[in-house]
């Protein structure tokens, strides 16, 4: 038994199988930020909120405000959780500061 016949042991000595794992990043959950209608907050204030915190132009802000007024609720935008939470907090604080009962909420999209 001379020679190296015991090396490798398999049919293809020296071959290995490489596996490559692909990492997939999951898209973050999105949340809708909604304004709720009330009978006391002036329409102009709602338009100002939409322009200030959601970067809406005057036309879009007025359209959303009228939708909120007529339907009771309107969507301001869709954001990741942290951004949506920040927007809701900003709107609620701003409304309280100006003594308006405007409500802003978020819901999973």
PDB file of N, CA and C in Angstrom:
ATOM      1  N   UNK A   1       0.812  -1.181   0.000  1.00  0.00           N
ATOM      2  CA  UNK A   1       0.000   0.000   0.000  1.00  0.00           C
ATOM      3  C   UNK A   1       0.856   1.244   0.000  1.00  0.00           C
ATOM      4  N   UNK A   2       1.493   1.404  -0.972  1.00  0.00           N
ATOM      5  CA  UNK A   2       2.261   2.610  -1.138  1.00  0.00           C
ATOM      6  C   UNK A   2       1.470   3.572  -1.990  1.00  0.00           C
ATOM      7  N   UNK A   3       1.713   4.851  -1.854  1.00  0.00           N
ATOM      8  CA  UNK A   3       0.974   5.844  -2.623  1.00  0.00           C
ATOM      9  C   UNK A   3      -0.025   6.554  -1.738  1.00  0.00           C
ATOM     10  N   UNK A   4      -0.722   7.475  -2.256  1.00  0.00           N
ATOM     11  CA  UNK A   4      -1.637   8.289  -1.467  1.00  0.00           C
ATOM     12  C   UNK A   4      -3.084   8.010  -1.768  1.00  0.00           C
ATOM     13  N   UNK A   5      -3.494   6.762  -1.893  1.00  0.00           N
ATOM     14  CA  UNK A   5      -4.876   6.443  -2.255  1.00  0.00           C
ATOM     15  C   UNK A   5      -5.865   6.725  -1.128  1.00  0.00           C
ATOM     16  N   UNK A   6      -5.393   6.931   0.102  1.00  0.00           N
ATOM     17  CA  UNK A   6      -6.305   7.176   1.214  1.00  0.00           C
ATOM     18  C   UNK A   6      -6.630   8.659   1.355  1.00  0.00           C
ATOM     19  N   UNK A   7      -6.013   9.505   0.593  1.00  0.00           N
ATOM     20  CA  UNK A   7      -6.291  10.940   0.683  1.00  0.00           C
ATOM     21  C   UNK A   7      -7.603  11.292   0.005  1.00  0.00           C
ATOM     22  N   UNK A   8      -8.304  12.265   0.521  1.00  0.00           N
ATOM     23  CA  UNK A   8      -9.514  12.760  -0.121  1.00  0.00           C
ATOM     24  C   UNK A   8     -10.727  11.944   0.227  1.00  0.00           C
ATOM     25  N   UNK A   9     -10.720  10.693   0.063  1.00  0.00           N
ATOM     26  CA  UNK A   9     -11.797   9.825   0.439  1.00  0.00           C
ATOM     27  C   UNK A   9     -13.009   9.900  -0.456  1.00  0.00           C
ATOM     28  N   UNK A  10     -13.283  10.985  -1.153  1.00  0.00           N
ATOM     29  CA  UNK A  10     -14.477  11.124  -1.978  1.00  0.00           C
ATOM     30  C   UNK A  10     -14.146  10.947  -3.432  1.00  0.00           C
ATOM     31  N   UNK A  11     -15.156  11.036  -4.255  1.00  0.00           N
ATOM     32  CA  UNK A  11     -14.938  10.859  -5.684  1.00  0.00           C
ATOM     33  C   UNK A  11     -14.189  12.043  -6.285  1.00  0.00           C
ATOM     34  N   UNK A  12     -14.373  13.240  -5.716  1.00  0.00           N
ATOM     35  CA  UNK A  12     -13.653  14.429  -6.175  1.00  0.00           C
ATOM     36  C   UNK A  12     -12.856  14.991  -5.008  1.00  0.00           C
ATOM     37  N   UNK A  13     -11.674  14.526  -4.823  1.00  0.00           N
ATOM     38  CA  UNK A  13     -10.903  15.015  -3.683  1.00  0.00           C
ATOM     39  C   UNK A  13     -10.586  16.505  -3.833  1.00  0.00           C
ATOM     40  N   UNK A  14     -10.738  17.205  -2.743  1.00  0.00           N
ATOM     41  CA  UNK A  14     -10.378  18.610  -2.725  1.00  0.00           C
ATOM     42  C   UNK A  14     -11.501  19.559  -3.120  1.00  0.00           C
ATOM     43  N   UNK A  15     -12.695  19.084  -3.399  1.00  0.00           N
ATOM     44  CA  UNK A  15     -13.799  19.980  -3.747  1.00  0.00           C
ATOM     45  C   UNK A  15     -14.642  20.260  -2.513  1.00  0.00           C
ATOM     46  N   UNK A  16     -15.077  21.481  -2.409  1.00  0.00           N
ATOM     47  CA  UNK A  16     -15.964  21.875  -1.313  1.00  0.00           C
ATOM     48  C   UNK A  16     -17.134  22.650  -1.890  1.00  0.00           C
ATOM     49  N   UNK A  17     -18.232  22.603  -1.206  1.00  0.00           N
ATOM     50  CA  UNK A  17     -19.427  23.336  -1.635  1.00  0.00           C
ATOM     51  C   UNK A  17     -19.533  24.607  -0.807  1.00  0.00           C
ATOM     52  N   UNK A  18     -19.613  25.713  -1.489  1.00  0.00           N
ATOM     53  CA  UNK A  18     -19.768  26.995  -0.816  1.00  0.00           C
ATOM     54  C   UNK A  18     -21.227  27.414  -0.879  1.00  0.00           C
ATOM     55  N   UNK A  19     -21.770  27.779   0.249  1.00  0.00           N
ATOM     56  CA  UNK A  19     -23.139  28.307   0.259  1.00  0.00           C
ATOM     57  C   UNK A  19     -23.064  29.786   0.597  1.00  0.00           C
ATOM     58  N   UNK A  20     -23.853  30.533  -0.083  1.00  0.00           N
ATOM     59  CA  UNK A  20     -23.871  31.967   0.124  1.00  0.00           C
ATOM     60  C   UNK A  20     -25.261  32.355   0.631  1.00  0.00           C
ATOM     61  N   UNK A  21     -25.314  33.007   1.768  1.00  0.00           N
ATOM     62  CA  UNK A  21     -26.602  33.444   2.299  1.00  0.00           C
ATOM     63  C   UNK A  21     -26.848  34.880   1.859  1.00  0.00           C
ATOM     64  N   UNK A  22     -28.047  35.106   1.370  1.00  0.00           N
ATOM     65  CA  UNK A  22     -28.424  36.451   0.961  1.00  0.00           C
ATOM     66  C   UNK A  22     -29.187  37.100   2.104  1.00  0.00           C
ATOM     67  N   UNK A  23     -28.730  38.268   2.480  1.00  0.00           N
ATOM     68  CA  UNK A  23     -29.455  38.987   3.516  1.00  0.00           C
ATOM     69  C   UNK A  23     -30.443  39.923   2.840  1.00  0.00           C
ATOM     70  N   UNK A  24     -31.669  39.798   3.230  1.00  0.00           N
ATOM     71  CA  UNK A  24     -32.715  40.665   2.686  1.00  0.00           C
ATOM     72  C   UNK A  24     -33.171  41.611   3.766  1.00  0.00           C
ATOM     73  N   UNK A  25     -33.164  42.870   3.440  1.00  0.00           N
ATOM     74  CA  UNK A  25     -33.665  43.841   4.400  1.00  0.00           C
ATOM     75  C   UNK A  25     -35.166  43.966   4.223  1.00  0.00           C
ATOM     76  N   UNK A  26     -35.863  43.953   5.321  1.00  0.00           N
ATOM     77  CA  UNK A  26     -37.312  44.051   5.298  1.00  0.00           C
ATOM     78  C   UNK A  26     -37.712  45.522   5.243  1.00  0.00           C
ATOM     79  N   UNK A  27     -38.663  45.826   4.397  1.00  0.00           N
ATOM     80  CA  UNK A  27     -39.141  47.204   4.325  1.00  0.00           C
ATOM     81  C   UNK A  27     -39.868  47.540   5.620  1.00  0.00           C
ATOM     82  N   UNK A  28     -39.692  48.755   6.124  1.00  0.00           N
ATOM     83  CA  UNK A  28     -40.359  49.113   7.380  1.00  0.00           C
ATOM     84  C   UNK A  28     -41.869  49.240   7.176  1.00  0.00           C
ATOM     85  N   UNK A  29     -42.608  48.990   8.251  1.00  0.00           N
ATOM     86  CA  UNK A  29     -44.052  49.186   8.200  1.00  0.00           C
ATOM     87  C   UNK A  29     -44.344  50.669   8.020  1.00  0.00           C
ATOM     88  N   UNK A  30     -45.396  50.958   7.286  1.00  0.00           N
ATOM     89  CA  UNK A  30     -45.784  52.347   7.052  1.00  0.00           C
ATOM     90  C   UNK A  30     -47.066  52.663   7.811  1.00  0.00           C
ATOM     91  N   UNK A  31     -47.176  53.921   8.197  1.00  0.00           N
ATOM     92  CA  UNK A  31     -48.313  54.374   8.993  1.00  0.00           C
ATOM     93  C   UNK A  31     -48.930  55.606   8.350  1.00  0.00           C
ATOM     94  N   UNK A  32     -50.261  55.616   8.307  1.00  0.00           N
ATOM     95  CA  UNK A  32     -51.000  56.769   7.790  1.00  0.00           C
ATOM     96  C   UNK A  32     -51.194  57.767   8.927  1.00  0.00           C
ATOM     97  N   UNK A  33     -50.955  59.035   8.646  1.00  0.00           N
ATOM     98  CA  UNK A  33     -51.229  60.091   9.613  1.00  0.00           C
ATOM     99  C   UNK A  33     -52.539  60.739   9.189  1.00  0.00           C
ATOM    100  N   UNK A  34     -53.494  60.772  10.131  1.00  0.00           N
ATOM    101  CA  UNK A  34     -54.850  61.223   9.838  1.00  0.00           C
ATOM    102  C   UNK A  34     -55.224  62.409  10.707  1.00  0.00           C
ATOM    103  N   UNK A  35     -55.967  63.341  10.125  1.00  0.00           N
ATOM    104  CA  UNK A  35     -56.571  64.435  10.886  1.00  0.00           C
ATOM    105  C   UNK A  35     -58.048  64.107  11.067  1.00  0.00           C
ATOM    106  N   UNK A  36     -58.554  64.394  12.268  1.00  0.00           N
ATOM    107  CA  UNK A  36     -59.961  64.142  12.564  1.00  0.00           C
ATOM    108  C   UNK A  36     -60.708  65.463  12.639  1.00  0.00           C
ATOM    109  N   UNK A  37     -61.914  65.474  12.128  1.00  0.00           N
ATOM    110  CA  UNK A  37     -62.728  66.680  12.107  1.00  0.00           C
ATOM    111  C   UNK A  37     -63.274  66.998  13.493  1.00  0.00           C
ATOM    112  N   UNK A  38     -63.415  68.275  13.766  1.00  0.00           N
ATOM    113  CA  UNK A  38     -64.132  68.742  14.956  1.00  0.00           C
ATOM    114  C   UNK A  38     -64.884  70.008  14.578  1.00  0.00           C
ATOM    115  N   UNK A  39     -65.753  70.453  15.441  1.00  0.00           N
ATOM    116  CA  UNK A  39     -66.602  71.604  15.123  1.00  0.00           C
ATOM    117  C   UNK A  39     -65.997  72.941  15.549  1.00  0.00           C
ATOM    118  N   UNK A  40     -64.801  72.931  16.084  1.00  0.00           N
ATOM    119  CA  UNK A  40     -64.259  74.153  16.665  1.00  0.00           C
ATOM    120  C   UNK A  40     -62.990  74.671  15.997  1.00  0.00           C
ATOM    121  N   UNK A  41     -62.185  73.808  15.439  1.00  0.00           N
ATOM    122  CA  UNK A  41     -60.923  74.243  14.829  1.00  0.00           C
ATOM    123  C   UNK A  41     -61.207  74.948  13.504  1.00  0.00           C
ATOM    124  N   UNK A  42     -60.702  76.173  13.341  1.00  0.00           N
ATOM    125  CA  UNK A  42     -60.933  76.897  12.084  1.00  0.00           C
ATOM    126  C   UNK A  42     -60.274  76.196  10.893  1.00  0.00           C
ATOM    127  N   UNK A  43     -60.921  76.308   9.759  1.00  0.00           N
ATOM    128  CA  UNK A  43     -60.401  75.683   8.536  1.00  0.00           C
ATOM    129  C   UNK A  43     -59.027  76.236   8.171  1.00  0.00           C
ATOM    130  N   UNK A  44     -58.832  77.518   8.393  1.00  0.00           N
ATOM    131  CA  UNK A  44     -57.551  78.147   8.069  1.00  0.00           C
ATOM    132  C   UNK A  44     -56.420  77.553   8.907  1.00  0.00           C
ATOM    133  N   UNK A  45     -56.727  77.210  10.162  1.00  0.00           N
ATOM    134  CA  UNK A  45     -55.728  76.610  11.032  1.00  0.00           C
ATOM    135  C   UNK A  45     -55.329  75.230  10.509  1.00  0.00           C
ATOM    136  N   UNK A  46     -56.307  74.453  10.060  1.00  0.00           N
ATOM    137  CA  UNK A  46     -56.025  73.119   9.518  1.00  0.00           C
ATOM    138  C   UNK A  46     -55.152  73.235   8.272  1.00  0.00           C
ATOM    139  N   UNK A  47     -55.465  74.184   7.412  1.00  0.00           N
ATOM    140  CA  UNK A  47     -54.648  74.409   6.213  1.00  0.00           C
ATOM    141  C   UNK A  47     -53.219  74.775   6.617  1.00  0.00           C
ATOM    142  N   UNK A  48     -53.091  75.637   7.615  1.00  0.00           N
ATOM    143  CA  UNK A  48     -51.754  76.041   8.079  1.00  0.00           C
ATOM    144  C   UNK A  48     -50.980  74.843   8.642  1.00  0.00           C
ATOM    145  N   UNK A  49     -51.651  73.960   9.367  1.00  0.00           N
ATOM    146  CA  UNK A  49     -51.015  72.757   9.910  1.00  0.00           C
ATOM    147  C   UNK A  49     -50.519  71.866   8.770  1.00  0.00           C
ATOM    148  N   UNK A  50     -51.357  71.672   7.770  1.00  0.00           N
ATOM    149  CA  UNK A  50     -50.984  70.823   6.631  1.00  0.00           C
ATOM    150  C   UNK A  50     -49.788  71.400   5.872  1.00  0.00           C
ATOM    151  N   UNK A  51     -49.748  72.697   5.744  1.00  0.00           N
ATOM    152  CA  UNK A  51     -48.625  73.330   5.054  1.00  0.00           C
ATOM    153  C   UNK A  51     -47.347  73.276   5.892  1.00  0.00           C
ATOM    154  N   UNK A  52     -47.489  73.516   7.167  1.00  0.00           N
ATOM    155  CA  UNK A  52     -46.313  73.593   8.041  1.00  0.00           C
ATOM    156  C   UNK A  52     -45.691  72.235   8.331  1.00  0.00           C
ATOM    157  N   UNK A  53     -46.499  71.243   8.687  1.00  0.00           N
ATOM    158  CA  UNK A  53     -45.964  69.963   9.145  1.00  0.00           C
ATOM    159  C   UNK A  53     -45.923  68.873   8.074  1.00  0.00           C
ATOM    160  N   UNK A  54     -46.693  69.064   7.008  1.00  0.00           N
ATOM    161  CA  UNK A  54     -46.738  68.030   5.966  1.00  0.00           C
ATOM    162  C   UNK A  54     -46.289  68.548   4.600  1.00  0.00           C
ATOM    163  N   UNK A  55     -45.772  69.763   4.572  1.00  0.00           N
ATOM    164  CA  UNK A  55     -45.220  70.371   3.359  1.00  0.00           C
ATOM    165  C   UNK A  55     -46.188  70.342   2.177  1.00  0.00           C
ATOM    166  N   UNK A  56     -47.450  70.591   2.456  1.00  0.00           N
ATOM    167  CA  UNK A  56     -48.460  70.647   1.392  1.00  0.00           C
ATOM    168  C   UNK A  56     -48.533  72.077   0.862  1.00  0.00           C
ATOM    169  N   UNK A  57     -48.779  72.194  -0.446  1.00  0.00           N
ATOM    170  CA  UNK A  57     -48.996  73.530  -0.993  1.00  0.00           C
ATOM    171  C   UNK A  57     -50.418  73.964  -0.632  1.00  0.00           C
ATOM    172  N   UNK A  58     -50.752  75.212  -0.899  1.00  0.00           N
ATOM    173  CA  UNK A  58     -52.052  75.761  -0.484  1.00  0.00           C
ATOM    174  C   UNK A  58     -53.211  74.985  -1.094  1.00  0.00           C
ATOM    175  N   UNK A  59     -53.077  74.588  -2.349  1.00  0.00           N
ATOM    176  CA  UNK A  59     -54.156  73.872  -3.027  1.00  0.00           C
ATOM    177  C   UNK A  59     -54.385  72.488  -2.415  1.00  0.00           C
ATOM    178  N   UNK A  60     -53.306  71.728  -2.210  1.00  0.00           N
ATOM    179  CA  UNK A  60     -53.430  70.396  -1.616  1.00  0.00           C
ATOM    180  C   UNK A  60     -53.923  70.472  -0.175  1.00  0.00           C
ATOM    181  N   UNK A  61     -53.409  71.436   0.578  1.00  0.00           N
ATOM    182  CA  UNK A  61     -53.826  71.593   1.967  1.00  0.00           C
ATOM    183  C   UNK A  61     -55.310  71.922   2.059  1.00  0.00           C
ATOM    184  N   UNK A  62     -55.793  72.761   1.166  1.00  0.00           N
ATOM    185  CA  UNK A  62     -57.219  73.108   1.157  1.00  0.00           C
ATOM    186  C   UNK A  62     -58.060  71.903   0.772  1.00  0.00           C
ATOM    187  N   UNK A  63     -57.604  71.135  -0.200  1.00  0.00           N
ATOM    188  CA  UNK A  63     -58.334  69.930  -0.623  1.00  0.00           C
ATOM    189  C   UNK A  63     -58.437  68.920   0.521  1.00  0.00           C
ATOM    190  N   UNK A  64     -57.329  68.692   1.227  1.00  0.00           N
ATOM    191  CA  UNK A  64     -57.332  67.751   2.356  1.00  0.00           C
ATOM    192  C   UNK A  64     -58.219  68.282   3.477  1.00  0.00           C
ATOM    193  N   UNK A  65     -58.124  69.568   3.768  1.00  0.00           N
ATOM    194  CA  UNK A  65     -58.938  70.173   4.822  1.00  0.00           C
ATOM    195  C   UNK A  65     -60.425  70.001   4.519  1.00  0.00           C
ATOM    196  N   UNK A  66     -60.828  70.220   3.269  1.00  0.00           N
ATOM    197  CA  UNK A  66     -62.238  70.051   2.895  1.00  0.00           C
ATOM    198  C   UNK A  66     -62.666  68.587   2.998  1.00  0.00           C
ATOM    199  N   UNK A  67     -61.763  67.685   2.655  1.00  0.00           N
ATOM    200  CA  UNK A  67     -62.050  66.252   2.794  1.00  0.00           C
ATOM    201  C   UNK A  67     -62.275  65.899   4.266  1.00  0.00           C
ATOM    202  N   UNK A  68     -61.423  66.420   5.141  1.00  0.00           N
ATOM    203  CA  UNK A  68     -61.586  66.191   6.579  1.00  0.00           C
ATOM    204  C   UNK A  68     -62.916  66.773   7.042  1.00  0.00           C
ATOM    205  N   UNK A  69     -63.231  67.964   6.598  1.00  0.00           N
ATOM    206  CA  UNK A  69     -64.460  68.650   7.002  1.00  0.00           C
ATOM    207  C   UNK A  69     -65.704  67.871   6.556  1.00  0.00           C
ATOM    208  N   UNK A  70     -65.689  67.350   5.350  1.00  0.00           N
ATOM    209  CA  UNK A  70     -66.864  66.666   4.798  1.00  0.00           C
ATOM    210  C   UNK A  70     -66.970  65.209   5.225  1.00  0.00           C
ATOM    211  N   UNK A  71     -65.854  64.534   5.421  1.00  0.00           N
ATOM    212  CA  UNK A  71     -65.862  63.094   5.699  1.00  0.00           C
ATOM    213  C   UNK A  71     -65.487  62.726   7.133  1.00  0.00           C
ATOM    214  N   UNK A  72     -65.051  63.691   7.902  1.00  0.00           N
ATOM    215  CA  UNK A  72     -64.713  63.429   9.292  1.00  0.00           C
ATOM    216  C   UNK A  72     -63.268  63.019   9.534  1.00  0.00           C
ATOM    217  N   UNK A  73     -62.586  62.595   8.484  1.00  0.00           N
ATOM    218  CA  UNK A  73     -61.190  62.179   8.615  1.00  0.00           C
ATOM    219  C   UNK A  73     -60.494  62.356   7.273  1.00  0.00           C
ATOM    220  N   UNK A  74     -59.202  62.661   7.316  1.00  0.00           N
ATOM    221  CA  UNK A  74     -58.435  62.809   6.079  1.00  0.00           C
ATOM    222  C   UNK A  74     -56.980  62.445   6.297  1.00  0.00           C
ATOM    223  N   UNK A  75     -56.382  61.890   5.272  1.00  0.00           N
ATOM    224  CA  UNK A  75     -54.982  61.448   5.336  1.00  0.00           C
ATOM    225  C   UNK A  75     -54.037  62.586   4.973  1.00  0.00           C
ATOM    226  N   UNK A  76     -53.052  62.794   5.837  1.00  0.00           N
ATOM    227  CA  UNK A  76     -52.043  63.827   5.598  1.00  0.00           C
ATOM    228  C   UNK A  76     -50.820  63.274   4.897  1.00  0.00           C
ATOM    229  N   UNK A  77     -50.547  61.987   5.108  1.00  0.00           N
ATOM    230  CA  UNK A  77     -49.379  61.377   4.500  1.00  0.00           C
ATOM    231  C   UNK A  77     -49.142  59.990   5.077  1.00  0.00           C
ATOM    232  N   UNK A  78     -48.197  59.277   4.470  1.00  0.00           N
ATOM    233  CA  UNK A  78     -47.828  57.926   4.905  1.00  0.00           C
ATOM    234  C   UNK A  78     -46.331  57.937   5.195  1.00  0.00           C
ATOM    235  N   UNK A  79     -45.972  57.470   6.393  1.00  0.00           N
ATOM    236  CA  UNK A  79     -44.591  57.580   6.864  1.00  0.00           C
ATOM    237  C   UNK A  79     -44.185  56.325   7.628  1.00  0.00           C
ATOM    238  N   UNK A  80     -42.887  56.200   7.898  1.00  0.00           N
ATOM    239  CA  UNK A  80     -42.422  55.148   8.802  1.00  0.00           C
ATOM    240  C   UNK A  80     -42.920  55.480  10.208  1.00  0.00           C
ATOM    241  N   UNK A  81     -42.832  54.512  11.104  1.00  0.00           N
ATOM    242  CA  UNK A  81     -43.392  54.684  12.444  1.00  0.00           C
ATOM    243  C   UNK A  81     -42.839  55.922  13.156  1.00  0.00           C
ATOM    244  N   UNK A  82     -41.533  56.075  13.155  1.00  0.00           N
ATOM    245  CA  UNK A  82     -40.914  57.174  13.896  1.00  0.00           C
ATOM    246  C   UNK A  82     -41.311  58.533  13.333  1.00  0.00           C
ATOM    247  N   UNK A  83     -41.337  58.638  12.014  1.00  0.00           N
ATOM    248  CA  UNK A  83     -41.711  59.906  11.386  1.00  0.00           C
ATOM    249  C   UNK A  83     -43.185  60.203  11.651  1.00  0.00           C
ATOM    250  N   UNK A  84     -44.045  59.195  11.507  1.00  0.00           N
ATOM    251  CA  UNK A  84     -45.483  59.387  11.752  1.00  0.00           C
ATOM    252  C   UNK A  84     -45.725  59.815  13.198  1.00  0.00           C
ATOM    253  N   UNK A  85     -45.059  59.160  14.126  1.00  0.00           N
ATOM    254  CA  UNK A  85     -45.217  59.494  15.544  1.00  0.00           C
ATOM    255  C   UNK A  85     -44.795  60.933  15.815  1.00  0.00           C
ATOM    256  N   UNK A  86     -43.696  61.352  15.195  1.00  0.00           N
ATOM    257  CA  UNK A  86     -43.218  62.724  15.361  1.00  0.00           C
ATOM    258  C   UNK A  86     -44.219  63.728  14.797  1.00  0.00           C
ATOM    259  N   UNK A  87     -44.764  63.431  13.615  1.00  0.00           N
ATOM    260  CA  UNK A  87     -45.747  64.338  12.992  1.00  0.00           C
ATOM    261  C   UNK A  87     -46.974  64.486  13.883  1.00  0.00           C
ATOM    262  N   UNK A  88     -47.487  63.370  14.398  1.00  0.00           N
ATOM    263  CA  UNK A  88     -48.670  63.406  15.266  1.00  0.00           C
ATOM    264  C   UNK A  88     -48.388  64.261  16.498  1.00  0.00           C
ATOM    265  N   UNK A  89     -47.239  64.048  17.108  1.00  0.00           N
ATOM    266  CA  UNK A  89     -46.875  64.818  18.303  1.00  0.00           C
ATOM    267  C   UNK A  89     -46.755  66.299  17.992  1.00  0.00           C
ATOM    268  N   UNK A  90     -46.126  66.630  16.875  1.00  0.00           N
ATOM    269  CA  UNK A  90     -45.971  68.040  16.494  1.00  0.00           C
ATOM    270  C   UNK A  90     -47.326  68.711  16.289  1.00  0.00           C
ATOM    271  N   UNK A  91     -48.212  68.029  15.568  1.00  0.00           N
ATOM    272  CA  UNK A  91     -49.538  68.612  15.292  1.00  0.00           C
ATOM    273  C   UNK A  91     -50.325  68.774  16.579  1.00  0.00           C
ATOM    274  N   UNK A  92     -50.303  67.758  17.433  1.00  0.00           N
ATOM    275  CA  UNK A  92     -51.060  67.835  18.683  1.00  0.00           C
ATOM    276  C   UNK A  92     -50.524  68.951  19.591  1.00  0.00           C
ATOM    277  N   UNK A  93     -49.214  69.068  19.698  1.00  0.00           N
ATOM    278  CA  UNK A  93     -48.619  70.131  20.516  1.00  0.00           C
ATOM    279  C   UNK A  93     -48.946  71.510  19.960  1.00  0.00           C
ATOM    280  N   UNK A  94     -48.839  71.648  18.654  1.00  0.00           N
ATOM    281  CA  UNK A  94     -49.140  72.927  17.996  1.00  0.00           C
ATOM    282  C   UNK A  94     -50.609  73.305  18.203  1.00  0.00           C
ATOM    283  N   UNK A  95     -51.496  72.335  18.085  1.00  0.00           N
ATOM    284  CA  UNK A  95     -52.928  72.586  18.263  1.00  0.00           C
ATOM    285  C   UNK A  95     -53.234  73.006  19.698  1.00  0.00           C
ATOM    286  N   UNK A  96     -52.654  72.302  20.649  1.00  0.00           N
ATOM    287  CA  UNK A  96     -52.880  72.650  22.065  1.00  0.00           C
ATOM    288  C   UNK A  96     -52.334  74.040  22.366  1.00  0.00           C
ATOM    289  N   UNK A  97     -51.170  74.338  21.811  1.00  0.00           N
ATOM    290  CA  UNK A  97     -50.544  75.641  22.040  1.00  0.00           C
ATOM    291  C   UNK A  97     -51.455  76.775  21.553  1.00  0.00           C
ATOM    292  N   UNK A  98     -52.168  76.513  20.464  1.00  0.00           N
ATOM    293  CA  UNK A  98     -53.071  77.525  19.908  1.00  0.00           C
ATOM    294  C   UNK A  98     -54.516  77.329  20.357  1.00  0.00           C
ATOM    295  N   UNK A  99     -54.714  76.482  21.366  1.00  0.00           N
ATOM    296  CA  UNK A  99     -56.008  76.245  22.006  1.00  0.00           C
ATOM    297  C   UNK A  99     -57.073  75.754  21.031  1.00  0.00           C
ATOM    298  N   UNK A 100     -56.670  74.797  20.174  1.00  0.00           N
ATOM    299  CA  UNK A 100     -57.617  74.159  19.260  1.00  0.00           C
ATOM    300  C   UNK A 100     -57.694  72.669  19.593  1.00  0.00           C
ATOM    301  N   UNK A 101     -58.881  72.087  19.469  1.00  0.00           N
ATOM    302  CA  UNK A 101     -59.038  70.666  19.802  1.00  0.00           C
ATOM    303  C   UNK A 101     -58.735  69.715  18.638  1.00  0.00           C
ATOM    304  N   UNK A 102     -58.009  70.162  17.639  1.00  0.00           N
ATOM    305  CA  UNK A 102     -57.698  69.337  16.482  1.00  0.00           C
ATOM    306  C   UNK A 102     -57.000  68.049  16.918  1.00  0.00           C
ATOM    307  N   UNK A 103     -57.473  66.923  16.397  1.00  0.00           N
ATOM    308  CA  UNK A 103     -56.899  65.624  16.737  1.00  0.00           C
ATOM    309  C   UNK A 103     -56.149  65.058  15.529  1.00  0.00           C
ATOM    310  N   UNK A 104     -55.008  64.485  15.787  1.00  0.00           N
ATOM    311  CA  UNK A 104     -54.182  63.859  14.764  1.00  0.00           C
ATOM    312  C   UNK A 104     -53.800  62.481  15.274  1.00  0.00           C
ATOM    313  N   UNK A 105     -54.018  61.465  14.455  1.00  0.00           N
ATOM    314  CA  UNK A 105     -53.727  60.088  14.866  1.00  0.00           C
ATOM    315  C   UNK A 105     -52.956  59.387  13.755  1.00  0.00           C
ATOM    316  N   UNK A 106     -52.421  58.218  14.099  1.00  0.00           N
ATOM    317  CA  UNK A 106     -51.744  57.409  13.090  1.00  0.00           C
ATOM    318  C   UNK A 106     -52.295  55.996  13.147  1.00  0.00           C
ATOM    319  N   UNK A 107     -52.312  55.343  11.986  1.00  0.00           N
ATOM    320  CA  UNK A 107     -52.749  53.950  11.923  1.00  0.00           C
ATOM    321  C   UNK A 107     -51.883  53.207  10.926  1.00  0.00           C
ATOM    322  N   UNK A 108     -51.726  51.920  11.184  1.00  0.00           N
ATOM    323  CA  UNK A 108     -50.892  51.104  10.307  1.00  0.00           C
ATOM    324  C   UNK A 108     -51.504  51.036   8.919  1.00  0.00           C
ATOM    325  N   UNK A 109     -50.670  51.193   7.911  1.00  0.00           N
ATOM    326  CA  UNK A 109     -51.146  51.209   6.528  1.00  0.00           C
ATOM    327  C   UNK A 109     -51.368  49.806   6.022  1.00  0.00           C
TER     328      UNK A 109
END
